[in-house]
Every structure is written in C-alpha cells, then in structure tokens.
PDB file of C-alpha atoms in Angstrom:
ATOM      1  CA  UNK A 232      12.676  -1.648  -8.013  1.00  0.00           C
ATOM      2  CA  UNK A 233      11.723  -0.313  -4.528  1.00  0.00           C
ATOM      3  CA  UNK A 234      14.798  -1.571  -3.165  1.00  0.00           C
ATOM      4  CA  UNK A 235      12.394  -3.519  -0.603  1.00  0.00           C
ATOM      5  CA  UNK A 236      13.046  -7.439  -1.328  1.00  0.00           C
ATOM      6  CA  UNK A 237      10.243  -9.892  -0.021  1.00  0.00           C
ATOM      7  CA  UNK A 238      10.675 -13.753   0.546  1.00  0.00           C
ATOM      8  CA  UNK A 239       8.942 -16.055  -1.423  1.00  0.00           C
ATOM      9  CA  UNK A 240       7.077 -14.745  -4.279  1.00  0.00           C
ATOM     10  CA  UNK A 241       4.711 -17.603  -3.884  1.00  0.00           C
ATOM     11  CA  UNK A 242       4.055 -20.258  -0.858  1.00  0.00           C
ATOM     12  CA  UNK A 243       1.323 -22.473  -1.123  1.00  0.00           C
ATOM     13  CA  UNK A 244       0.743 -24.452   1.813  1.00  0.00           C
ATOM     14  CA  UNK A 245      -2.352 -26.333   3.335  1.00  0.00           C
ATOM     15  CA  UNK A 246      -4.713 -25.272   6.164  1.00  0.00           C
ATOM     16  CA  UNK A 247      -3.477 -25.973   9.918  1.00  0.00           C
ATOM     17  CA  UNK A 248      -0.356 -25.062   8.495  1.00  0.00           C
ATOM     18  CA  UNK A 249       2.178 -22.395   9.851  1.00  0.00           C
ATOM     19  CA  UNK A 250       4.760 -20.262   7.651  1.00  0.00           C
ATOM     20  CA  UNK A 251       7.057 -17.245   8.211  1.00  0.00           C
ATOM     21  CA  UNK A 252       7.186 -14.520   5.255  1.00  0.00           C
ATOM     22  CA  UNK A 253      10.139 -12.258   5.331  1.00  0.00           C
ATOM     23  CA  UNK A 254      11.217  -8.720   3.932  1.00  0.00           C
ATOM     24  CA  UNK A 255      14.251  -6.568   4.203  1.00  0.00           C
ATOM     25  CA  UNK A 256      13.709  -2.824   3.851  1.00  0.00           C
ATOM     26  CA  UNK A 257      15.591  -0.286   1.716  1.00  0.00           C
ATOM     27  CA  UNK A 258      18.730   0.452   3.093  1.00  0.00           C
ATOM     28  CA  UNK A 259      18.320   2.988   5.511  1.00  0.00           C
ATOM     29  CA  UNK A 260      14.825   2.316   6.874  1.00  0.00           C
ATOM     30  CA  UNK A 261      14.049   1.836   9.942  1.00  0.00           C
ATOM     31  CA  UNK A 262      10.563   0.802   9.454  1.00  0.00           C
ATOM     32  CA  UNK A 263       8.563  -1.903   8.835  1.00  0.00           C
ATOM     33  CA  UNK A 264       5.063  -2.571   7.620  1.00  0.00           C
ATOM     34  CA  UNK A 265       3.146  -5.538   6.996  1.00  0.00           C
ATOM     35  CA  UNK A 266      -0.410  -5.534   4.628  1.00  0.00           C
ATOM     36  CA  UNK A 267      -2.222  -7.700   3.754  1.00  0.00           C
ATOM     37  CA  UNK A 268      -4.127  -7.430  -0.114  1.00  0.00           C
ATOM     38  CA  UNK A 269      -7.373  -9.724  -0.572  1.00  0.00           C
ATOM     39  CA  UNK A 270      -9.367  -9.712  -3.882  1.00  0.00           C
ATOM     40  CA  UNK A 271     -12.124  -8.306  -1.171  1.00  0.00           C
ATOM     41  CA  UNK A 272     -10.533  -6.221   1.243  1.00  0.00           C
ATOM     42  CA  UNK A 273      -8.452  -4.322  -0.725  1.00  0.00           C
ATOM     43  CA  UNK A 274      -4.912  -3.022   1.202  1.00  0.00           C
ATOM     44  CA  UNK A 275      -5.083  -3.730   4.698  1.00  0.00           C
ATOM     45  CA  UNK A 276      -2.408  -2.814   7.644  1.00  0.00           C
ATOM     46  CA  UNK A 277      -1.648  -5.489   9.574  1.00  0.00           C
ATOM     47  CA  UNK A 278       1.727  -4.370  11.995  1.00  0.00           C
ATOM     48  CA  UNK A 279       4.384  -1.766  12.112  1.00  0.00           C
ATOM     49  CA  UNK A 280       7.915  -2.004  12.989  1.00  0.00           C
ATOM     50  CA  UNK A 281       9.928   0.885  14.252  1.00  0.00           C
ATOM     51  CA  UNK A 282      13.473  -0.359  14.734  1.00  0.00           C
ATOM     52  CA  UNK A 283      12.489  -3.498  16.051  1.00  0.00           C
ATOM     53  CA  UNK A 284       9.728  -2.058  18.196  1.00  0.00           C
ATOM     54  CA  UNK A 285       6.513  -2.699  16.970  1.00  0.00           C
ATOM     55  CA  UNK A 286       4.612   0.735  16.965  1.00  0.00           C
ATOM     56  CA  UNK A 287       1.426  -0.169  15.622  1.00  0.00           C
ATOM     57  CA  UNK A 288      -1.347  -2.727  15.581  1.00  0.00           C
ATOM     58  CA  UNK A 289      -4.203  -2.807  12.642  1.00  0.00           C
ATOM     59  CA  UNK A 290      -6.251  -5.650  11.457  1.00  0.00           C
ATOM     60  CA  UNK A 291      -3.531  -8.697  12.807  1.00  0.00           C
ATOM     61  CA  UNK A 292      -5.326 -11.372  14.005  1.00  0.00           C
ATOM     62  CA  UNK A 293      -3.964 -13.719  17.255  1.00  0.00           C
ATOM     63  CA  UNK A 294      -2.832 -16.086  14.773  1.00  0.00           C
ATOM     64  CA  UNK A 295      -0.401 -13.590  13.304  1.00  0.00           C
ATOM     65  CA  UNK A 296       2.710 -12.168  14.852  1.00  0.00           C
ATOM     66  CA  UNK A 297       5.657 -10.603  13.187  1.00  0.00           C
ATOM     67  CA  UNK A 298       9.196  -9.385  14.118  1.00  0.00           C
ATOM     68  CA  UNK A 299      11.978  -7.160  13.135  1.00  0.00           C
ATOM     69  CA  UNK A 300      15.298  -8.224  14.141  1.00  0.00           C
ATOM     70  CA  UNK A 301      18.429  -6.193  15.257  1.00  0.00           C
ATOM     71  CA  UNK A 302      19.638  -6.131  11.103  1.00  0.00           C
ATOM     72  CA  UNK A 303      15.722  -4.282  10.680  1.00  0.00           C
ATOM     73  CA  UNK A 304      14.630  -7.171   8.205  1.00  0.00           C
ATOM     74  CA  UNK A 305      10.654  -8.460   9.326  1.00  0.00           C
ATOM     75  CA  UNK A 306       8.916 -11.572   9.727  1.00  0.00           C
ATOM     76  CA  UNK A 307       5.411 -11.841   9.360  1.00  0.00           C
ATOM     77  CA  UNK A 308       4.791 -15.311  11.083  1.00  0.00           C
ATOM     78  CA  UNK A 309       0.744 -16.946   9.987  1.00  0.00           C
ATOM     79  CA  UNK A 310      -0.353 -19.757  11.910  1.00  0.00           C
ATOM     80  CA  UNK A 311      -3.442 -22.237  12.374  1.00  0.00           C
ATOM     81  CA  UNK A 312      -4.005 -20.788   8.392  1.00  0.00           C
ATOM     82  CA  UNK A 313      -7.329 -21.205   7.298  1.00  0.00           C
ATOM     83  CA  UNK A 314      -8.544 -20.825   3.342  1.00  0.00           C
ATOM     84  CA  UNK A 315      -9.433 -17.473   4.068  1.00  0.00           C
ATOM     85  CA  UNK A 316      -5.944 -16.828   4.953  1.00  0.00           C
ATOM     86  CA  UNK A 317      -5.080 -16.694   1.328  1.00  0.00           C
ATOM     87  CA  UNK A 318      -4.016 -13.393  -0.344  1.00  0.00           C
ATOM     88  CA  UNK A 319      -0.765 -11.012  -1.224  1.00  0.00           C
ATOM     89  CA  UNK A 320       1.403 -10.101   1.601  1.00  0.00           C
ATOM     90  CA  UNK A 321       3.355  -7.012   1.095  1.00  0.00           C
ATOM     91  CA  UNK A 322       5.617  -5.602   2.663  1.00  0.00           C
ATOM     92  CA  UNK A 323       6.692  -1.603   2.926  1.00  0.00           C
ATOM     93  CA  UNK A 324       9.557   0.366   4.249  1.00  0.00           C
ATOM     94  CA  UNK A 325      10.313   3.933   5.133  1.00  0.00           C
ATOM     95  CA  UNK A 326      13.024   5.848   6.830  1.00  0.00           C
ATOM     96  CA  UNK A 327      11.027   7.429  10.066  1.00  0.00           C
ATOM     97  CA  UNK A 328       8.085   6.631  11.773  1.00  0.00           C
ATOM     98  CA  UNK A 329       6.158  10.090  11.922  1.00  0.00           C
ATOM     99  CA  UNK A 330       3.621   9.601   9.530  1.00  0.00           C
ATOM    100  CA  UNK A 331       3.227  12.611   7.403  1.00  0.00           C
ATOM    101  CA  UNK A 332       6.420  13.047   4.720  1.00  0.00           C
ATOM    102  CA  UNK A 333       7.630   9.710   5.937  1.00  0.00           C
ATOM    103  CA  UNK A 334       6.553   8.175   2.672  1.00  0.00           C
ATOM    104  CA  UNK A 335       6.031   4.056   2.312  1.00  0.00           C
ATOM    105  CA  UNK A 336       7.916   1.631  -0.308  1.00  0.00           C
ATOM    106  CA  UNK A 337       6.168  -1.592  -1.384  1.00  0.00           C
ATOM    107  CA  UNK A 338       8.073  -4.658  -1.859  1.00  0.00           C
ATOM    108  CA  UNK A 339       6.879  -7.334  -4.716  1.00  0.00           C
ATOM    109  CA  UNK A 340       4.874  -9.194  -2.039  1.00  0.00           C
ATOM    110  CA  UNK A 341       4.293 -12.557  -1.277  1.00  0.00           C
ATOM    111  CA  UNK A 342       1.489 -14.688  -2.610  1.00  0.00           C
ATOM    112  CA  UNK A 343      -0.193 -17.437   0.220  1.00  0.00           C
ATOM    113  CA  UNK A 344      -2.774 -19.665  -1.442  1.00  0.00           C
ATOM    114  CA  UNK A 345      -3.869 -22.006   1.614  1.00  0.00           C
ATOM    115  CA  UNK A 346      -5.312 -24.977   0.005  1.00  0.00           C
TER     116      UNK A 346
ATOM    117  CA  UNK B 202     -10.689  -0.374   8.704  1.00  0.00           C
ATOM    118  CA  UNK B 203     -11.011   2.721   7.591  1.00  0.00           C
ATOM    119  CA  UNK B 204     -10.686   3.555   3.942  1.00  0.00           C
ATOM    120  CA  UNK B 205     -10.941   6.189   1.704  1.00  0.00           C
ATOM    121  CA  UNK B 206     -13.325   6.811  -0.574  1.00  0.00           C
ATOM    122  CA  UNK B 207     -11.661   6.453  -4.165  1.00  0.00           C
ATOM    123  CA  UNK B 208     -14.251   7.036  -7.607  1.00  0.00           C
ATOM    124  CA  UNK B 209     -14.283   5.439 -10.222  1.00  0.00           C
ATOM    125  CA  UNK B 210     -14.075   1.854  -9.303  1.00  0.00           C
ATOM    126  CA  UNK B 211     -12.829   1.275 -12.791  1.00  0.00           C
ATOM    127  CA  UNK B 212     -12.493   2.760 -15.778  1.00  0.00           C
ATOM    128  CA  UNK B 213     -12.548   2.141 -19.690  1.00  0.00           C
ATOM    129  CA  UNK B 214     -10.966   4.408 -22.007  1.00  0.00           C
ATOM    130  CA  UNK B 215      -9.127   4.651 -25.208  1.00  0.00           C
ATOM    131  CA  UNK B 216      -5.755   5.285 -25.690  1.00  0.00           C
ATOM    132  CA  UNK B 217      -4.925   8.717 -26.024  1.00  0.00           C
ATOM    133  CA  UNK B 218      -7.365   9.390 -23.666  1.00  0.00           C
ATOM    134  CA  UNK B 219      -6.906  11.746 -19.969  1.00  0.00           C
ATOM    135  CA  UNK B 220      -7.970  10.176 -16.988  1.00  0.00           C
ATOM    136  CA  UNK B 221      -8.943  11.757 -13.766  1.00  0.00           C
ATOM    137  CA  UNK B 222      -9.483  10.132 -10.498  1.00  0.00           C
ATOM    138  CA  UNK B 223     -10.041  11.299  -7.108  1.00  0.00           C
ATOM    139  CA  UNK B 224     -10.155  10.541  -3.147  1.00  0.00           C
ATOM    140  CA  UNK B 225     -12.188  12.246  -0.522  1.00  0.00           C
ATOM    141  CA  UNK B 226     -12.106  11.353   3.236  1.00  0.00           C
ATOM    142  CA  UNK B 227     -14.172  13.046   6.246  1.00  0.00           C
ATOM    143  CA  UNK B 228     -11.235  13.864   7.819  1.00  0.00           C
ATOM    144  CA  UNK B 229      -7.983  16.033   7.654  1.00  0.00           C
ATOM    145  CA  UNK B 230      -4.663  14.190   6.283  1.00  0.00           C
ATOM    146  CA  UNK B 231      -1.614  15.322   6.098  1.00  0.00           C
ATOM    147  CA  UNK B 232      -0.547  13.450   3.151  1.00  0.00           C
ATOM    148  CA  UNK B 233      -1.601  11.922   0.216  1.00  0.00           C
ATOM    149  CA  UNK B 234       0.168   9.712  -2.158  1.00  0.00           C
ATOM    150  CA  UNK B 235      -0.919   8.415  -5.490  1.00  0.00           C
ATOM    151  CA  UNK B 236       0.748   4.433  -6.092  1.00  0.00           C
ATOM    152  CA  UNK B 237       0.264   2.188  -9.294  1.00  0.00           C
ATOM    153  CA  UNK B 238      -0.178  -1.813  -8.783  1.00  0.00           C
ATOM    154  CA  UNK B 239       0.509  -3.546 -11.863  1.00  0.00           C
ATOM    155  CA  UNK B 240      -1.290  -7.113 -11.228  1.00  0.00           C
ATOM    156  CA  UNK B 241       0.868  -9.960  -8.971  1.00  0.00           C
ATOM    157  CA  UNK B 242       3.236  -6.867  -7.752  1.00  0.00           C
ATOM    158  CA  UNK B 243       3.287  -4.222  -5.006  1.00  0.00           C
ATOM    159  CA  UNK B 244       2.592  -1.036  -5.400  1.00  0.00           C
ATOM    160  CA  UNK B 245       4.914   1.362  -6.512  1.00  0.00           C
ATOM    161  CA  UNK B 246       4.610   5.242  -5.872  1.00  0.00           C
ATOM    162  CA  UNK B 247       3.723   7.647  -8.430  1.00  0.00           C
ATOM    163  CA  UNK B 248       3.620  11.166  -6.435  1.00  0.00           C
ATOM    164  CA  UNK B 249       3.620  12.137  -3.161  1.00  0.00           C
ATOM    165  CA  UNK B 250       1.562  15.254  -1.888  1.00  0.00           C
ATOM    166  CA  UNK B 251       2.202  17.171   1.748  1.00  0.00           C
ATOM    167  CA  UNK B 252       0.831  20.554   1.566  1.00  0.00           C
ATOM    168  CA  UNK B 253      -2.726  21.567   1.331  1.00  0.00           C
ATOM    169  CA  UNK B 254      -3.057  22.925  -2.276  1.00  0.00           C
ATOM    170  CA  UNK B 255       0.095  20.962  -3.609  1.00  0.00           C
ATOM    171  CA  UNK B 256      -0.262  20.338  -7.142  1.00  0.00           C
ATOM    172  CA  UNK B 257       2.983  18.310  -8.163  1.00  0.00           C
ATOM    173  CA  UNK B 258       3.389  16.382 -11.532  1.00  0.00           C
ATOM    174  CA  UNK B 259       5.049  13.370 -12.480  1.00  0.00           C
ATOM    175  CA  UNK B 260       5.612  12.834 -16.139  1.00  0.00           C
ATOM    176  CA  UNK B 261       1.837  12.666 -17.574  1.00  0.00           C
ATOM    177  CA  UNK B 262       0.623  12.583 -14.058  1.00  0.00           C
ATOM    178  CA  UNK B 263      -0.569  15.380 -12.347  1.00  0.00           C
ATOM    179  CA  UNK B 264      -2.045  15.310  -8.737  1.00  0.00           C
ATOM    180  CA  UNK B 265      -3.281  17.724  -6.538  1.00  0.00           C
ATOM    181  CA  UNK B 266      -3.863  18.239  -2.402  1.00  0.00           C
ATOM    182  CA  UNK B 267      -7.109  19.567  -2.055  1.00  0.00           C
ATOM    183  CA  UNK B 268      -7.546  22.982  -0.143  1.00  0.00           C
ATOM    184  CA  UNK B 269      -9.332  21.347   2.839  1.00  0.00           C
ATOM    185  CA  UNK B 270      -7.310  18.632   3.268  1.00  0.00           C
ATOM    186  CA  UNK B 271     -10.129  16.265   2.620  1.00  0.00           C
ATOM    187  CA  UNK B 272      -9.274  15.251  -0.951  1.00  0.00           C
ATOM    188  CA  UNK B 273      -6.932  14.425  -3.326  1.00  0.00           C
ATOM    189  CA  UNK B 274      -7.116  13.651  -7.813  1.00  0.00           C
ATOM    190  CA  UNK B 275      -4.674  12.378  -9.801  1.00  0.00           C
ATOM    191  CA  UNK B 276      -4.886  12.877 -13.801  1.00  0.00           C
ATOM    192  CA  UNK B 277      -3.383  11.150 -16.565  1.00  0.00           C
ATOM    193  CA  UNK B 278      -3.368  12.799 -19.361  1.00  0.00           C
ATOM    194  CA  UNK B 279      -2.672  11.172 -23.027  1.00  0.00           C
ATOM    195  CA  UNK B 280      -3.226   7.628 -21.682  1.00  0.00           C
ATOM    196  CA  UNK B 281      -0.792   4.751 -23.117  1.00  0.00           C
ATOM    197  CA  UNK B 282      -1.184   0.682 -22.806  1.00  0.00           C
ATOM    198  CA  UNK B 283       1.028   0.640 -20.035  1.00  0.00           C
ATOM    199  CA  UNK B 284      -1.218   3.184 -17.778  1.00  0.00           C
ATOM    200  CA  UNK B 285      -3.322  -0.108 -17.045  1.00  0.00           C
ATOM    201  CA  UNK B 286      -3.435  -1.134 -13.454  1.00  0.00           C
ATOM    202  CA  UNK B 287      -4.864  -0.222 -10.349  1.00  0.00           C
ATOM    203  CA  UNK B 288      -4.454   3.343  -9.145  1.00  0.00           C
ATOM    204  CA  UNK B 289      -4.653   3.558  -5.002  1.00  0.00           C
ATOM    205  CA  UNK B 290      -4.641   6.431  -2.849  1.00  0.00           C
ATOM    206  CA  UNK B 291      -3.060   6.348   0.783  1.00  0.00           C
ATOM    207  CA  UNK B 292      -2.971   9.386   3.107  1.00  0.00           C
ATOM    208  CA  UNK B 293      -1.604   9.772   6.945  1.00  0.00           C
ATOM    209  CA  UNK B 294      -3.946  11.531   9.275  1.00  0.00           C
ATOM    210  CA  UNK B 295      -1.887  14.029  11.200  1.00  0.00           C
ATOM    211  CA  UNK B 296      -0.091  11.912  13.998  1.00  0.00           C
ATOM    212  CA  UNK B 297      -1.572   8.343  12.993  1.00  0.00           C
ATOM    213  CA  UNK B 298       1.440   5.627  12.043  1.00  0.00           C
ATOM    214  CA  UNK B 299      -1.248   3.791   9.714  1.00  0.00           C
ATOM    215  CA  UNK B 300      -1.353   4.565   6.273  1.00  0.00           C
ATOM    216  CA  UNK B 301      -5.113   4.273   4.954  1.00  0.00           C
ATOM    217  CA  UNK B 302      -5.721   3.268   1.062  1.00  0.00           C
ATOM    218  CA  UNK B 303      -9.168   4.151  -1.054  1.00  0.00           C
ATOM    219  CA  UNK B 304     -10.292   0.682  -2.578  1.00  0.00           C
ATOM    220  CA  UNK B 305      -8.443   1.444  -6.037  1.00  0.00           C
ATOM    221  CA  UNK B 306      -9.064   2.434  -9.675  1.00  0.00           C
ATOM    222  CA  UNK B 307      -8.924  -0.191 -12.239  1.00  0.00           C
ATOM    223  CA  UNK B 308      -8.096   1.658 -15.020  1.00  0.00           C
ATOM    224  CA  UNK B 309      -8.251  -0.713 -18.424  1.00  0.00           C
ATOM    225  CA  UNK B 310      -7.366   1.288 -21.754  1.00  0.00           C
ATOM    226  CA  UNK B 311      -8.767  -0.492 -25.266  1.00  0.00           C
ATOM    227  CA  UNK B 312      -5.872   0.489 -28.299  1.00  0.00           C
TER     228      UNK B 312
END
C-alpha cells in the first residue's frame, strides 16, 4: 500500500459525459500528479499539483482540468469524454516538488471505460 | 511525449531464471527509478537510483545508474511466479517537474 488512495476503482460512463476522479496523497505530500495509462500510450503525465498550485502541464487536453484543494487531495475533472477517453487514471504523490530525489507514489488508479 | 527507451518489450523465461533489463535516454537524468505494475494496479516502486554509478539492491533486484547518466538496468536474479508484471523505468531530467517512463517490460515467467 502506497498510502495514496484513489476514488473509484472503476467508473464507466457514456460519451458526452463528464466525471471527477479523486486522490488523496500520502500524508505529508504536498504534491500531486495526474497520468494517464492507455493500452497504447503507455504512462502519460497529464498535471502537477504543488500545494494547490498547479506547477506543471503535460499531455492534458482542454477537456481536462484538475484541482488540489486547501486539505492537498486532487481532482482530475474529464469532460465532453469521447471512447478514446477510456484508460487507467493514476494518481502519484511525493513530498517536494524538485524533481530529482523527490521520488513519486502511485495510487491503485482509476479505471474509465467510456462506452 | 518523451519516453525512454526501455528493451525488451517483453520477456519469457523460466522460473529460476535472472532477468536483466535496461533504459537508455539521449539525455542526462538525475534519477532513475525502477517500479513494478501488477495488471489493474498502479505502479509500485522497486528502487530508486540518484547518483551516477549507484548500484543499489532490493531483495533479488539489483539496479544500477549508469556512469553517463544516460542509462539505467535493473536485474532479477532467481526469477519466481510472482516477478510477472510490467517493469517501467521513470527518470527526472535535472530541473524538469515531469517524470518520463520507458514503454515497460512485460516480463511473463513459465513454472
């Protein structure tokens, strides 16, 4: 156990739709990352939260947007889904935000089948 | 985005066996760690690596940080059933926030 929880395990939900994921890091991190894991792409960064700053942008599309609140848990927030859409969510935690020796904890993930 | 470049793809071994798999990039990181993704889960870290030469071990697991700061291997030696998985490697670039991931090892073990 990572000590990184992720809600749901599973959402299926239909295109058009909209629907929030969350996470709550391990008790003392400050940050926040969101990834998203296709059967294609492989482990991609989406956003990073520093202490509910985002710090970072990767490969978010306009239809995503997350947030970390004032307690540091995250919402990843996916809207207008499309099929494509579907894959594992995870979510990671670490204490800093400095990269190097600042080392990232997975939560379980979240699985989003858009049907 | 940008990846790194992780070999073998996959591989199929008996038990008992050592495995050894490695990451190379074509530029300089500062750290490399070695995680295990057992299917439907996230992925859970093995070792973690932030000197150039490093060579820690976990268990059965060894990995080392290459010299130039370009690569990384991780070996399993006397492989059991529950090695199976997917092996990733991640690395920070000095002063980049995003961690980048090779496309994974599937390593499947026949008894």
């Amino acid at each position: 156990d990572s000590g990184v929880t992720q809600t749901p395990k599973h959402l299926i939900t239909a295109t058009g739709q909209r629907v929030t994921l969350r996470c709550s890091p391990r008790s003392g991190d400050l940050s926040v990352y969101w990834y998203q894991q296709s059967l294609d792409q492989g482990l991609q960064f989406l956003i990073h939260y520093y202490n509910g700053e985002e710090r970072a942008k990767g490969n978010i599309l306009e239809r995503f947007s997350a947030q970390q609140f004032p307690d540091l848990h995250s919402e990843l927030n996916l809207s207008s889904l499309e099929l494509g859409d579907s894959a594992l969510y995870f979510c990671a935690s670490s204490v800093g935000t400095s990269g190097a020796q600042d080392t990232q904890y997975f939560g379980p993930g979240t699985r989003l089948t858009v049907l | 985005g940008q990846q790194l470049n992780q070999s073998p793809q996959s591989m199929f071994i008996q038990e008992g066996e050592d495995v050894s798999m490695n990451c190379t990039s074509s530029s300089i990181f500062n750290t490399w760690l070695w995680y295990k993704q057992d299917p439907g889960e996230g992925p859970v870290l093995l070792i973690a690596l932030y000197k150039a030469g490093e060579l820690t071990s976990n268990g059965r697991l060894t990995a080392q940080f290459g010299i130039t700061r370009k690569d990384s291997f991780l070996n399993i030696s006397a492989s059991i059933p529950s090695d199976v998985g997917i092996y990733f490697c991640a690395g920070h670039r000095q002063g980049a926030q995003k961690l980048v991931f090779g496309q994974g090892t599937r390593l499947t073990i026949n008894p």
